[in-house]
Amino acid sequence: PTRGPDKGDTSASHMPSPPSPDASGSAFLDWASSAGVATSAAFLVEPTATEGFGAVAGERVSVGDILVTVPRASALAVFSLEEEMRQTTTSLAQSHALAYAACRVAAAPRGREPWVALWPATPEGTWGVEGDSWRAFDGDAFRELRRLHEEGEAAARAAHEKLPPDISWERFKLGVSIVTSRAADLVVSGERQPVLLPVIDLCNHRRGGEHNCAIVFEDDAQTTLTLPRHARTPVYLT
């Protein structure tokens, strides 16, 4: 989903202000098509009832139908980083390396502007919860969630210390949030790694068993398979 800028977060200046969903959706799909992304006529991008901007099946499709094909060259992943950026991230976990790449792309899209315009401008999920805001959560499940977040934040801060000084913690935290909320985990050359996939990253998520589509990695492309039963069914990834 697209988000408005956070008035208290100076890192938002490094992210474009999101345009209206209709305008950004049209520009984004035009850009995606020019980048070689192929979408089925059944795949629509529009505001959803409860989860902001997302992907919707516009008509009934059959199990196994391909909704989106993303060329490997259009993906943002560790395997696609430029040599200079790859050298900077060699000692980082892949999720942190991709977060750093997202920071660089957000600051200098270089032709990816319509895609970057749909990225959140402020951290999402637990990355957007700070200080006293945690008091709103209670119960064992939320305590475990906070524990896991604190472990993730400690690892992210350690990674941030290895980055160039122009990448502030607030910028990097936003990059980590983008990766954790929008990246797909794919097995590439026998190794699982996070990948940001234009168009596919608009699919909202559900737990395993509640999703209705899947991603298949091929040698030269990413594809989604889906099985929504009715028109206007949201498309969910696990």
C-alpha positions as CSV (number, residue, x, y, z in Angstrom):
1,P,0.0,0.0,0.0
2,T,1.1,3.6,-0.6
3,R,1.5,5.7,2.5
4,G,1.7,9.5,3.1
5,P,4.9,11.1,4.3
6,D,5.7,11.0,8.0
7,K,6.0,14.6,9.2
8,G,8.4,13.6,11.9
9,D,10.7,11.6,9.8
10,T,13.3,13.6,7.8
11,S,14.2,10.4,5.8
12,A,10.9,10.9,4.0
13,S,12.7,13.5,1.8
14,H,14.6,10.7,0.2
15,M,11.4,9.1,-1.0
16,P,9.0,10.6,-3.6
17,S,5.7,11.8,-2.4
18,P,3.1,9.1,-3.5
19,P,0.7,10.4,-6.2
20,S,-3.0,9.4,-6.1
21,P,-3.6,5.7,-6.5
22,D,-5.3,6.1,-9.9
23,A,-2.5,8.2,-11.3
24,S,0.3,6.1,-9.8
25,G,-1.3,2.9,-10.8
26,S,-1.6,3.9,-14.5
27,A,1.9,5.3,-14.7
28,F,3.4,2.3,-12.9
29,L,1.8,-0.3,-15.1
30,D,2.9,1.7,-18.2
31,W,6.4,1.8,-16.8
32,A,6.3,-1.9,-15.9
33,S,5.2,-2.8,-19.5
34,S,8.1,-0.8,-20.9
35,A,10.4,-2.7,-18.5
36,G,9.3,-6.0,-20.0
37,V,6.8,-7.0,-17.2
38,A,3.9,-8.9,-18.8
39,T,0.5,-8.8,-17.0
40,S,-2.6,-10.8,-17.7
41,A,-5.8,-8.9,-18.5
42,A,-7.2,-10.4,-15.3
43,F,-4.5,-8.7,-13.1
44,L,-5.6,-5.3,-11.9
45,V,-4.0,-2.7,-9.6
46,E,-6.5,-0.7,-7.6
47,P,-7.4,0.4,-4.1
48,T,-8.6,-2.4,-1.9
49,A,-11.3,-2.1,0.7
50,T,-9.1,-2.5,3.8
51,E,-5.4,-2.7,2.7
52,G,-4.8,0.3,0.6
53,F,-3.4,0.0,-3.0
54,G,-3.0,-3.6,-4.1
55,A,-3.5,-6.3,-6.7
56,V,-6.9,-7.7,-7.6
57,A,-8.1,-10.4,-9.9
58,G,-10.4,-8.5,-12.3
59,E,-12.0,-11.7,-13.7
60,R,-12.2,-15.4,-13.0
61,V,-9.0,-17.3,-13.7
62,S,-8.1,-20.9,-13.6
63,V,-5.6,-22.6,-11.4
64,G,-2.2,-22.4,-13.0
65,D,-2.9,-19.3,-15.1
66,I,0.0,-16.9,-15.2
67,L,-0.9,-13.4,-14.0
68,V,2.4,-11.7,-14.1
69,T,5.8,-12.4,-15.6
70,V,8.8,-10.2,-14.4
71,P,12.1,-10.5,-16.3
72,R,15.0,-11.1,-14.1
73,A,16.6,-7.8,-15.4
74,S,13.7,-5.8,-13.9
75,A,14.0,-7.3,-10.4
76,L,15.9,-5.6,-7.6
77,A,18.0,-8.3,-5.9
78,V,21.5,-8.9,-4.6
79,F,22.3,-10.8,-7.8
80,S,21.4,-7.7,-9.9
81,L,23.4,-5.1,-7.9
82,E,26.1,-3.1,-9.6
83,E,29.7,-4.1,-8.8
84,E,30.4,-1.1,-6.6
85,M,27.2,-1.7,-4.5
86,R,27.9,-5.4,-4.3
87,Q,31.4,-4.7,-2.8
88,T,29.8,-2.5,-0.2
89,T,27.3,-5.3,0.8
90,T,29.6,-8.4,0.8
91,S,29.6,-8.7,4.6
92,L,25.9,-8.1,5.0
93,A,23.0,-10.5,5.2
94,Q,21.1,-10.6,2.0
95,S,18.1,-8.8,3.4
96,H,20.3,-5.9,4.7
97,A,22.1,-5.8,1.3
98,L,18.8,-5.5,-0.5
99,A,17.7,-2.8,2.0
100,Y,20.8,-0.8,1.2
101,A,20.1,-1.2,-2.5
102,A,16.5,0.0,-1.9
103,C,17.9,3.1,-0.2
104,R,20.1,3.9,-3.2
105,V,17.4,3.3,-5.7
106,A,14.9,5.4,-3.7
107,A,17.4,8.3,-3.8
108,A,18.3,7.9,-7.4
109,P,15.6,5.8,-9.3
110,R,17.3,6.1,-12.7
111,G,14.2,5.2,-14.7
112,R,12.4,3.4,-11.9
113,E,10.5,6.5,-10.7
114,P,6.9,5.1,-11.2
115,W,7.9,2.0,-9.2
116,V,9.6,3.9,-6.4
117,A,6.6,6.2,-6.2
118,L,4.5,3.3,-4.9
119,W,7.0,2.3,-2.2
120,P,6.0,3.4,1.4
121,A,7.4,6.7,2.5
122,T,7.5,5.7,6.2
123,P,8.4,2.4,7.9
124,E,5.6,-0.2,7.9
125,G,4.7,-2.9,10.4
126,T,6.8,-3.1,13.6
127,W,9.5,-0.9,12.0
128,G,7.0,1.9,12.4
129,V,6.4,1.3,16.1
130,E,8.6,3.2,18.5
131,G,8.9,4.0,22.2
132,D,5.6,4.2,24.1
133,S,3.6,3.0,21.1
134,W,4.6,-0.5,22.1
135,R,2.3,-0.1,25.1
136,A,-0.7,-0.4,22.9
137,F,0.2,-4.1,22.4
138,D,-0.4,-6.7,25.1
139,G,-0.4,-10.4,25.5
140,D,2.2,-13.2,25.0
141,A,1.9,-13.0,21.2
142,F,2.7,-9.3,21.1
143,R,5.6,-9.7,23.6
144,E,7.0,-12.3,21.3
145,L,6.5,-10.0,18.3
146,R,8.4,-7.3,20.1
147,R,11.2,-9.6,21.1
148,L,11.6,-10.7,17.5
149,H,11.5,-7.1,16.3
150,E,14.2,-6.1,18.8
151,E,16.4,-8.9,17.6
152,G,15.9,-7.8,14.0
153,E,16.6,-4.2,14.9
154,A,19.8,-5.1,16.6
155,A,21.0,-7.0,13.6
156,A,19.9,-4.1,11.3
157,R,21.8,-1.5,13.4
158,A,24.9,-3.7,13.3
159,A,24.6,-3.8,9.5
160,H,24.0,-0.1,9.3
161,E,27.4,0.5,11.0
162,K,29.1,-1.0,7.9
163,L,27.4,1.3,5.4
164,P,28.6,4.6,3.9
165,P,28.0,7.6,6.2
166,D,25.4,9.2,3.9
167,I,23.0,6.4,4.7
168,S,21.4,7.5,7.9
169,W,19.8,5.0,10.3
170,E,16.3,6.4,9.5
171,R,16.9,5.8,5.7
172,F,18.2,2.3,6.3
173,K,15.3,1.4,8.6
174,L,12.9,2.5,5.9
175,G,14.9,0.3,3.4
176,V,14.6,-2.7,5.8
177,S,10.9,-2.0,6.1
178,I,10.5,-2.0,2.4
179,V,12.3,-5.3,2.1
180,T,10.4,-7.0,4.9
181,S,7.0,-5.8,3.7
182,R,7.4,-6.1,-0.1
183,A,10.2,-8.5,-1.0
184,A,9.5,-12.1,-2.1
185,D,11.7,-14.9,-0.8
186,L,12.9,-16.9,-3.8
187,V,15.3,-19.8,-4.1
188,V,17.9,-18.7,-6.7
189,S,20.8,-21.0,-7.5
190,G,19.9,-23.2,-4.5
191,E,19.9,-20.2,-2.1
192,R,16.9,-18.5,-0.6
193,Q,17.1,-14.7,-0.9
194,P,14.8,-11.7,-0.9
195,V,13.9,-10.1,-4.2
196,L,11.9,-6.9,-5.0
197,L,9.7,-7.7,-8.0
198,P,7.8,-4.8,-9.7
199,V,4.0,-5.5,-9.9
200,I,4.3,-8.6,-7.9
201,D,5.3,-6.5,-4.9
202,L,1.8,-5.0,-5.0
203,C,0.2,-8.2,-3.8
204,N,-0.8,-8.1,-0.2
205,H,0.1,-11.0,2.0
206,R,-1.6,-13.8,4.0
207,R,-0.3,-16.6,6.1
208,G,0.4,-19.9,4.5
209,G,-2.9,-21.6,3.6
210,E,-4.8,-18.4,3.2
211,H,-3.0,-17.2,0.1
212,N,-4.3,-17.8,-3.4
213,C,-1.2,-17.4,-5.6
214,A,2.4,-18.4,-5.7
215,I,5.7,-17.3,-7.3
216,V,7.7,-19.5,-9.5
217,F,11.4,-18.7,-10.3
218,E,12.7,-19.6,-13.7
219,D,16.1,-19.1,-15.3
220,D,15.1,-15.8,-16.9
221,A,11.8,-14.7,-15.3
222,Q,9.6,-14.6,-12.2
223,T,6.0,-15.7,-12.6
224,T,3.0,-15.8,-10.4
225,L,0.3,-18.5,-10.5
226,T,-3.1,-17.8,-9.0
227,L,-6.5,-19.3,-8.2
228,P,-9.0,-16.5,-7.2
229,R,-12.5,-17.9,-7.7
230,H,-14.4,-14.7,-8.4
231,A,-13.9,-11.3,-10.0
232,R,-12.5,-8.5,-7.8
233,T,-10.9,-11.1,-5.5
234,P,-7.7,-9.6,-3.9
235,V,-4.6,-11.5,-4.9
236,Y,-2.6,-12.6,-1.8
237,L,0.9,-14.1,-1.4
238,T,2.0,-16.1,1.5
